[in-house]
Amino acid sequence: MSQSTVLIDRLSRWQRQAGIIGILGIIASAAGFAFDRPQFFRSWLLAACSGPGSRWALLAST
Amino acid sequence: MHNVVGGNWGVIMRRPLESASRTIWITGILLAPIFAGMAFYYPWARPDAAHDPNLVLKAPYLNLPFFAGRFVFYFLLWSFFAYRLSAMSAKTDSSSDKGIQIRMRQFGSPALLVFVLTATFAFFDWVMSLEPHWFSTMYGGMYLIGQALAAIAFVIILLERCSDQSPIRENLDMPLWHNLGNMMLAFTMLWAYLSFSQLIIIWSGNLPEEISWYLTRFTNGWGPMAWSVAVFNFCVPFFILLHRFVKKNPKLLVKVCIGMFVMRLVDVFWLSQPPLRPNLFFSWMDLATFAGIGGIWLYFFFQDLKGRPLVPLRDSRLLVNRKAAHHV
């Protein structure tokens, strides 16, 4: 069973796009931290508790 | 969970789920900035907590050094589980030893129990203790099942986007899509069961220290969001997923999953934000932090996913291996 190079290229493209969005988001968040710290804290907790999928995935894959 | 209960349905999901769980250390790093705002988030971390008899009683558990220690412990333990299981899973690519699957089940059973227990306490720590006077023993389970639902929705979306290429193409047939849809339906019902149970118990008890949690979430603009969570996170997907033709059609199933994924974010907003913003409002920073954290996490997730075969090649439950065994 071969692994399609098209699929690997597609994953690489998504990875690049995610990285760019992530860096831009972090830069914008850093600006937010400088200008409005309470709002930064509210938004950061929200994103940290809802965004990454690792904890959910660990439950499903255990 | 798949290692414990077995079945054919989870084999195709395993590698994306393993890659997601192997990046759990990233989520620990991304969550760490909350330590810079402890006094902002948590009433028990403020100096005036010493004058609140209720918080003084809870201080042996809700104090900064113990909170930080638990935070580190959770992520170390979960990383150990994730790497141990995925290392055993990787061995199945090069060996057809049936004993590996048995060892994965033997390790997965206690790991699942410990994970659910520690994750429950983690959500008590990070989210429930935003309102330290309120408590619910169901809270952790409710939060955890909701997040498992989001994980399944995310993986179904990913699989559909990859289903035109090998090795996903030849390992996903209509019965498997149907099974994945049934998983979504089961977790949707379980989430609704836990959420409604908590509501009905607190409503029937009608105790001031308990109902305050719901009063906060049904007033000052939060009411419509509460109703939207009930309708679009349960009622609508429940009735849609009851239909077999939806679960057997990947394009339709993905639309339901995208809707569920968005509603999971709305639900987390509704659960976590009312103590931090008593009147409902949105900020551009909600989007910026979500893009930042989500983008960075996805970057590492795809990096890990590319590094290994996208399906466990020699697993006898994989569709192509089942077909080959049938022909033999």
XYZ file of N, CA, C and O in Angstrom, chain B residues 210-326:
468
model
N -25.678 27.125 43.772
C -25.567 26.334 42.544
C -26.192 27.028 41.338
O -25.628 27.028 40.248
N -27.377 27.634 41.530
C -28.073 28.209 40.368
C -27.370 29.463 39.850
O -27.620 29.880 38.722
N -26.480 30.051 40.668
C -25.796 31.268 40.218
C -25.037 31.022 38.911
O -24.927 31.906 38.066
N -24.524 29.809 38.745
C -23.752 29.477 37.540
C -24.629 29.603 36.294
O -24.213 30.160 35.278
N -25.859 29.098 36.388
C -26.761 29.185 35.233
C -27.326 30.592 35.074
O -27.525 31.055 33.949
N -27.595 31.281 36.213
C -28.127 32.644 36.108
C -27.145 33.536 35.351
O -27.536 34.329 34.494
N -25.851 33.384 35.658
C -24.829 34.164 34.954
C -24.864 33.884 33.457
O -24.612 34.772 32.645
N -25.171 32.648 33.106
C -25.108 32.221 31.700
C -26.434 32.361 30.951
O -26.530 31.926 29.811
N -27.440 32.892 31.608
C -28.707 33.115 30.911
C -29.123 34.590 30.940
O -30.205 34.923 30.485
N -28.271 35.450 31.506
C -28.609 36.878 31.586
C -27.498 37.704 30.935
O -26.454 37.163 30.554
N -27.750 39.004 30.832
C -26.763 39.941 30.266
C -26.278 39.548 28.870
O -25.085 39.636 28.558
N -27.191 39.079 28.069
C -26.867 38.768 26.676
C -26.425 37.338 26.427
O -26.266 36.926 25.273
N -26.209 36.548 27.507
C -25.709 35.178 27.325
C -26.819 34.175 27.008
O -26.531 33.060 26.560
N -28.100 34.562 27.247
C -29.213 33.632 27.035
C -29.294 33.076 25.621
O -29.371 31.861 25.425
N -29.282 33.958 24.580
C -29.353 33.427 23.207
C -28.229 32.451 22.885
O -28.429 31.479 22.159
N -27.046 32.708 23.452
C -25.938 31.782 23.197
C -26.230 30.419 23.837
O -25.945 29.363 23.260
N -26.818 30.451 25.045
C -27.166 29.190 25.716
C -28.142 28.390 24.858
O -27.977 27.170 24.669
N -29.161 29.073 24.336
C -30.150 28.378 23.511
C -29.535 27.891 22.208
O -29.891 26.804 21.713
N -28.627 28.676 21.645
C -27.996 28.235 20.385
C -27.157 26.986 20.609
O -27.096 26.103 19.752
N -26.511 26.885 21.790
C -25.733 25.675 22.101
C -26.679 24.466 22.183
O -26.394 23.400 21.618
N -27.816 24.652 22.871
C -28.762 23.531 23.000
C -29.309 23.100 21.648
O -29.409 21.909 21.346
N -29.647 24.089 20.816
C -30.283 23.763 19.526
C -29.264 23.229 18.518
O -29.468 22.174 17.913
N -28.143 23.944 18.356
C -27.219 23.594 17.272
C -26.124 22.616 17.695
O -25.392 22.108 16.852
N -25.974 22.417 19.000
C -24.974 21.431 19.435
C -25.624 20.093 19.745
O -24.945 19.090 19.914
N -26.952 20.114 19.912
C -27.624 18.832 20.140
C -28.793 18.603 19.184
O -28.752 17.689 18.357
N -29.847 19.423 19.294
C -31.100 19.113 18.569
C -30.870 18.920 17.075
O -31.235 17.876 16.514
N -30.255 19.904 16.436
C -30.098 19.847 14.971
C -29.192 18.673 14.560
O -29.613 17.832 13.747
N -27.954 18.548 15.108
C -27.123 17.403 14.676
C -27.727 16.057 15.039
O -27.586 15.092 14.289
N -28.440 16.005 16.183
C -29.060 14.740 16.584
C -30.056 14.274 15.526
O -30.003 13.128 15.068
N -30.964 15.171 15.113
C -31.982 14.756 14.135
C -31.378 14.527 12.745
O -31.838 13.653 12.016
N -30.340 15.275 12.433
C -29.694 15.043 11.116
C -28.973 13.694 11.119
O -29.075 12.910 10.172
N -28.250 13.421 12.211
C -27.445 12.186 12.248
C -28.296 10.928 12.450
O -27.778 9.815 12.334
N -29.551 11.108 12.767
C -30.420 9.926 12.840
C -30.627 9.317 11.443
O -30.931 8.142 11.316
N -30.447 10.138 10.410
C -30.691 9.673 9.045
C -29.477 8.930 8.496
O -28.375 9.476 8.470
N -29.737 7.722 8.043
C -28.646 6.878 7.559
C -27.965 7.465 6.329
O -26.752 7.374 6.187
N -28.756 8.088 5.456
C -28.156 8.581 4.203
C -27.139 9.702 4.468
O -26.200 9.876 3.704
N -27.322 10.428 5.568
C -26.346 11.487 5.896
C -25.023 10.860 6.310
O -23.948 11.279 5.869
N -25.103 9.813 7.142
C -23.879 9.180 7.647
C -23.134 8.413 6.557
O -21.936 8.194 6.659
N -23.872 8.016 5.516
C -23.228 7.273 4.431
C -22.728 8.187 3.315
O -22.136 7.715 2.352
N -22.993 9.484 3.452
C -22.542 10.440 2.442
C -21.462 11.335 3.056
O -21.768 12.225 3.852
N -20.179 11.103 2.692
C -19.092 11.862 3.340
C -19.253 13.371 3.216
O -18.950 14.102 4.159
N -19.752 13.836 2.075
C -19.888 15.293 1.880
C -20.888 15.882 2.878
O -20.654 16.951 3.447
N -21.997 15.173 3.085
C -23.008 15.654 4.040
C -22.491 15.525 5.476
O -22.679 16.433 6.297
N -21.837 14.396 5.752
C -21.327 14.161 7.108
C -20.319 15.247 7.501
O -20.321 15.733 8.635
N -19.474 15.631 6.548
C -18.475 16.668 6.829
C -19.151 18.000 7.140
O -18.695 18.740 8.030
N -20.243 18.295 6.443
C -20.952 19.552 6.739
C -21.474 19.546 8.179
O -21.384 20.547 8.892
N -21.993 18.398 8.603
C -22.461 18.285 9.996
C -21.278 18.465 10.950
O -21.376 19.158 11.967
N -20.138 17.844 10.599
C -18.955 17.921 11.472
C -18.436 19.349 11.580
O -18.018 19.789 12.657
N -18.444 20.080 10.459
C -17.988 21.481 10.510
C -18.914 22.281 11.435
O -18.455 23.061 12.279
N -20.212 22.057 11.293
C -21.173 22.729 12.174
C -20.934 22.370 13.636
O -20.950 23.238 14.516
N -20.690 21.093 13.906
C -20.451 20.639 15.283
C -19.177 21.266 15.838
O -19.117 21.662 17.003
N -18.144 21.332 14.981
C -16.863 21.883 15.431
C -17.031 23.358 15.823
O -16.539 23.793 16.871
N -17.749 24.106 14.995
C -17.986 25.524 15.297
C -18.794 25.647 16.598
O -18.482 26.466 17.473
N -19.802 24.787 16.749
C -20.637 24.870 17.949
C -19.883 24.457 19.203
O -20.209 24.905 20.304
N -18.885 23.593 19.051
C -18.055 23.248 20.214
C -17.323 24.506 20.716
O -17.174 24.726 21.911
N -16.861 25.320 19.772
C -16.166 26.560 20.166
C -17.142 27.506 20.866
O -16.797 28.140 21.868
N -18.373 27.572 20.335
C -19.384 28.432 20.968
C -19.671 27.925 22.383
O -19.785 28.705 23.333
N -19.738 26.604 22.538
C -20.020 26.029 23.854
C -18.901 26.353 24.851
O -19.167 26.718 25.998
N -17.648 26.234 24.398
C -16.524 26.553 25.301
C -16.559 28.039 25.671
O -16.282 28.411 26.817
N -16.935 28.880 24.712
C -17.095 30.314 24.990
C -18.131 30.508 26.092
O -17.908 31.235 27.067
N -19.262 29.831 25.942
C -20.372 29.967 26.904
C -19.997 29.403 28.278
O -20.397 29.936 29.315
N -19.201 28.327 28.287
C -18.803 27.726 29.567
C -17.767 28.569 30.300
O -17.831 28.723 31.521
N -16.790 29.102 29.549
C -15.619 29.682 30.222
C -15.658 31.198 30.379
O -14.999 31.733 31.276
N -16.395 31.907 29.526
C -16.219 33.355 29.489
C -17.128 34.194 30.403
O -16.731 35.298 30.784
N -18.335 33.743 30.769
C -19.190 34.625 31.588
C -18.532 35.186 32.861
O -18.750 36.363 33.171
N -17.716 34.423 33.595
C -17.095 35.068 34.764
C -16.068 36.140 34.390
O -15.760 37.006 35.204
N -15.547 36.079 33.159
C -14.518 37.036 32.743
C -15.108 38.232 31.994
O -14.457 39.265 31.863
N -16.291 38.056 31.415
C -16.974 39.168 30.743
C -18.466 39.067 31.085
O -19.236 38.452 30.344
N -18.876 39.672 32.233
C -20.256 39.525 32.722
C -21.309 39.894 31.670
O -22.370 39.304 31.644
N -21.013 40.886 30.816
C -21.903 41.178 29.690
C -21.262 40.604 28.430
O -20.068 40.813 28.193
N -22.071 39.933 27.630
C -21.529 39.298 26.431
C -21.008 40.342 25.442
O -21.715 41.273 25.076
N -19.753 40.194 25.053
C -19.197 40.997 23.957
C -18.078 40.186 23.308
O -17.559 39.238 23.897
N -17.741 40.581 22.089
C -16.678 39.902 21.356
C -15.546 40.890 21.084
O -15.757 42.100 21.106
N -14.378 40.327 20.859
C -13.218 41.175 20.585
C -12.437 40.568 19.424
O -12.464 39.350 19.218
N -11.732 41.422 18.696
C -10.879 40.902 17.612
C -9.813 39.959 18.165
O -9.319 39.074 17.470
N -9.483 40.138 19.461
C -8.439 39.272 20.035
C -8.924 37.829 20.208
O -8.105 36.906 20.273
N -10.251 37.625 20.290
C -10.768 36.251 20.338
C -10.345 35.497 19.076
O -9.957 34.329 19.130
N -10.422 36.186 17.949
C -10.029 35.566 16.683
C -8.507 35.436 16.582
O -7.985 34.414 16.127
N -7.797 36.483 17.018
C -6.331 36.487 16.892
C -5.703 35.365 17.724
O -4.828 34.626 17.241
N -6.155 35.218 18.969
C -5.565 34.168 19.819
C -5.942 32.787 19.308
O -5.131 31.859 19.347
N -7.170 32.664 18.812
C -7.584 31.368 18.280
C -6.747 31.007 17.046
O -6.300 29.866 16.893
N -6.531 31.999 16.168
C -5.699 31.751 14.980
C -4.271 31.423 15.400
O -3.643 30.514 14.831
N -3.756 32.147 16.381
C -2.373 31.921 16.830
C -2.190 30.540 17.425
O -1.329 29.761 16.993
N -3.014 30.220 18.405
C -2.875 28.928 19.087
C -3.238 27.782 18.145
O -2.516 26.789 18.043
N -4.362 27.944 17.421
C -4.794 26.885 16.502
C -3.794 26.669 15.377
O -3.485 25.537 15.018
N -3.275 27.769 14.821
C -2.327 27.659 13.713
C -1.030 26.981 14.132
O -0.514 26.098 13.437
N -0.507 27.385 15.289
C 0.742 26.781 15.772
C 0.531 25.299 16.059
O 1.362 24.447 15.700
N -0.600 24.981 16.683
C -0.864 23.572 16.979
C -1.002 22.758 15.691
O -0.432 21.672 15.556
N -1.736 23.300 14.712
C -1.915 22.578 13.443
C -0.579 22.374 12.729
O -0.354 21.337 12.098
N 0.305 23.357 12.818
C 1.632 23.235 12.183
C 2.352 21.996 12.717
O 2.845 21.169 11.949
N 2.386 21.838 14.034
C 3.076 20.678 14.629
C 2.292 19.384 14.383
O 2.877 18.317 14.224
N 0.978 19.500 14.346
C 0.148 18.323 14.074
C 0.454 17.763 12.684
O 0.711 16.555 12.523
N 0.469 18.635 11.668
C 0.738 18.154 10.300
C 2.177 17.659 10.177
O 2.455 16.704 9.452
N 3.097 18.298 10.884
C 4.494 17.846 10.874
C 4.577 16.399 11.369
O 5.250 15.558 10.771
N 3.877 16.113 12.436
C 3.905 14.762 13.000
C 3.172 13.777 12.082
O 3.640 12.662 11.855
N 2.055 14.225 11.535
C 1.239 13.336 10.693
C 1.996 12.895 9.444
O 1.881 11.745 8.999
N 2.786 13.798 8.871
C 3.532 13.483 7.650
C 4.657 12.489 7.908
O 5.112 11.798 6.998
N 5.110 12.464 9.148
C 6.314 11.697 9.466
C 6.107 10.193 9.576
O 7.069 9.438 9.716
N 4.858 9.747 9.564
C 4.596 8.308 9.713
C 3.542 7.874 8.694
O 2.833 8.726 8.152
N 3.430 6.575 8.433
C 2.366 6.131 7.531
C 0.999 6.619 8.040
O 0.753 6.602 9.256
N 0.139 7.029 7.115
C -1.138 7.633 7.526
C -2.144 6.611 8.040
O -3.175 6.984 8.608
N -1.852 5.332 7.811
C -2.688 4.274 8.392
C -1.758 3.215 8.976
O -0.615 3.074 8.516
N -2.190 2.486 10.012
C -1.365 1.382 10.538
C -1.363 0.233 9.530
O -2.336 -0.507 9.432
N -0.254 0.122 8.785
C -0.242 -0.686 7.564
C -0.596 -2.155 7.771
O -1.255 -2.763 6.936
N -0.122 -2.735 8.890
C -0.319 -4.181 9.052
C -1.455 -4.548 9.995
O -1.590 -5.718 10.363
N -2.217 -3.554 10.403
C -3.328 -3.848 11.305
C -4.372 -4.699 10.561
O -4.851 -4.297 9.488
N -4.699 -5.835 11.140
C -5.600 -6.768 10.446
C -7.012 -6.198 10.296
O -7.803 -6.700 9.504
N -7.330 -5.134 11.066
C -8.674 -4.555 10.979
C -8.780 -3.496 9.897
O -9.871 -2.991 9.630
N -7.636 -3.151 9.270
C -7.644 -2.173 8.186
C -8.387 -2.763 6.980
O -8.246 -3.951 6.684
N -9.152 -1.930 6.287
C -10.048 -2.438 5.246
C -9.317 -3.267 4.185
O -9.759 -4.366 3.841
N -8.183 -2.774 3.672
C -7.491 -3.535 2.612
C -6.979 -4.865 3.161
O -6.972 -5.872 2.444
N -6.567 -4.894 4.425
C -6.077 -6.148 5.008
C -7.227 -7.124 5.251
O -7.068 -8.334 5.106
N -8.392 -6.583 5.609
C -9.561 -7.457 5.791
C -9.975 -8.059 4.456
O -10.304 -9.233 4.367
N -9.951 -7.229 3.385
C -10.320 -7.731 2.057
C -9.333 -8.798 1.605
O -9.726 -9.833 1.048
N -8.030 -8.546 1.844
C -6.999 -9.513 1.442
C -7.191 -10.830 2.180
O -7.114 -11.917 1.592
N -7.482 -10.756 3.472
C -7.691 -11.979 4.266
C -8.917 -12.734 3.771
O -8.934 -13.967 3.732
N -9.940 -11.983 3.348
C -11.163 -12.603 2.856
C -10.901 -13.383 1.566
O -11.399 -14.485 1.368
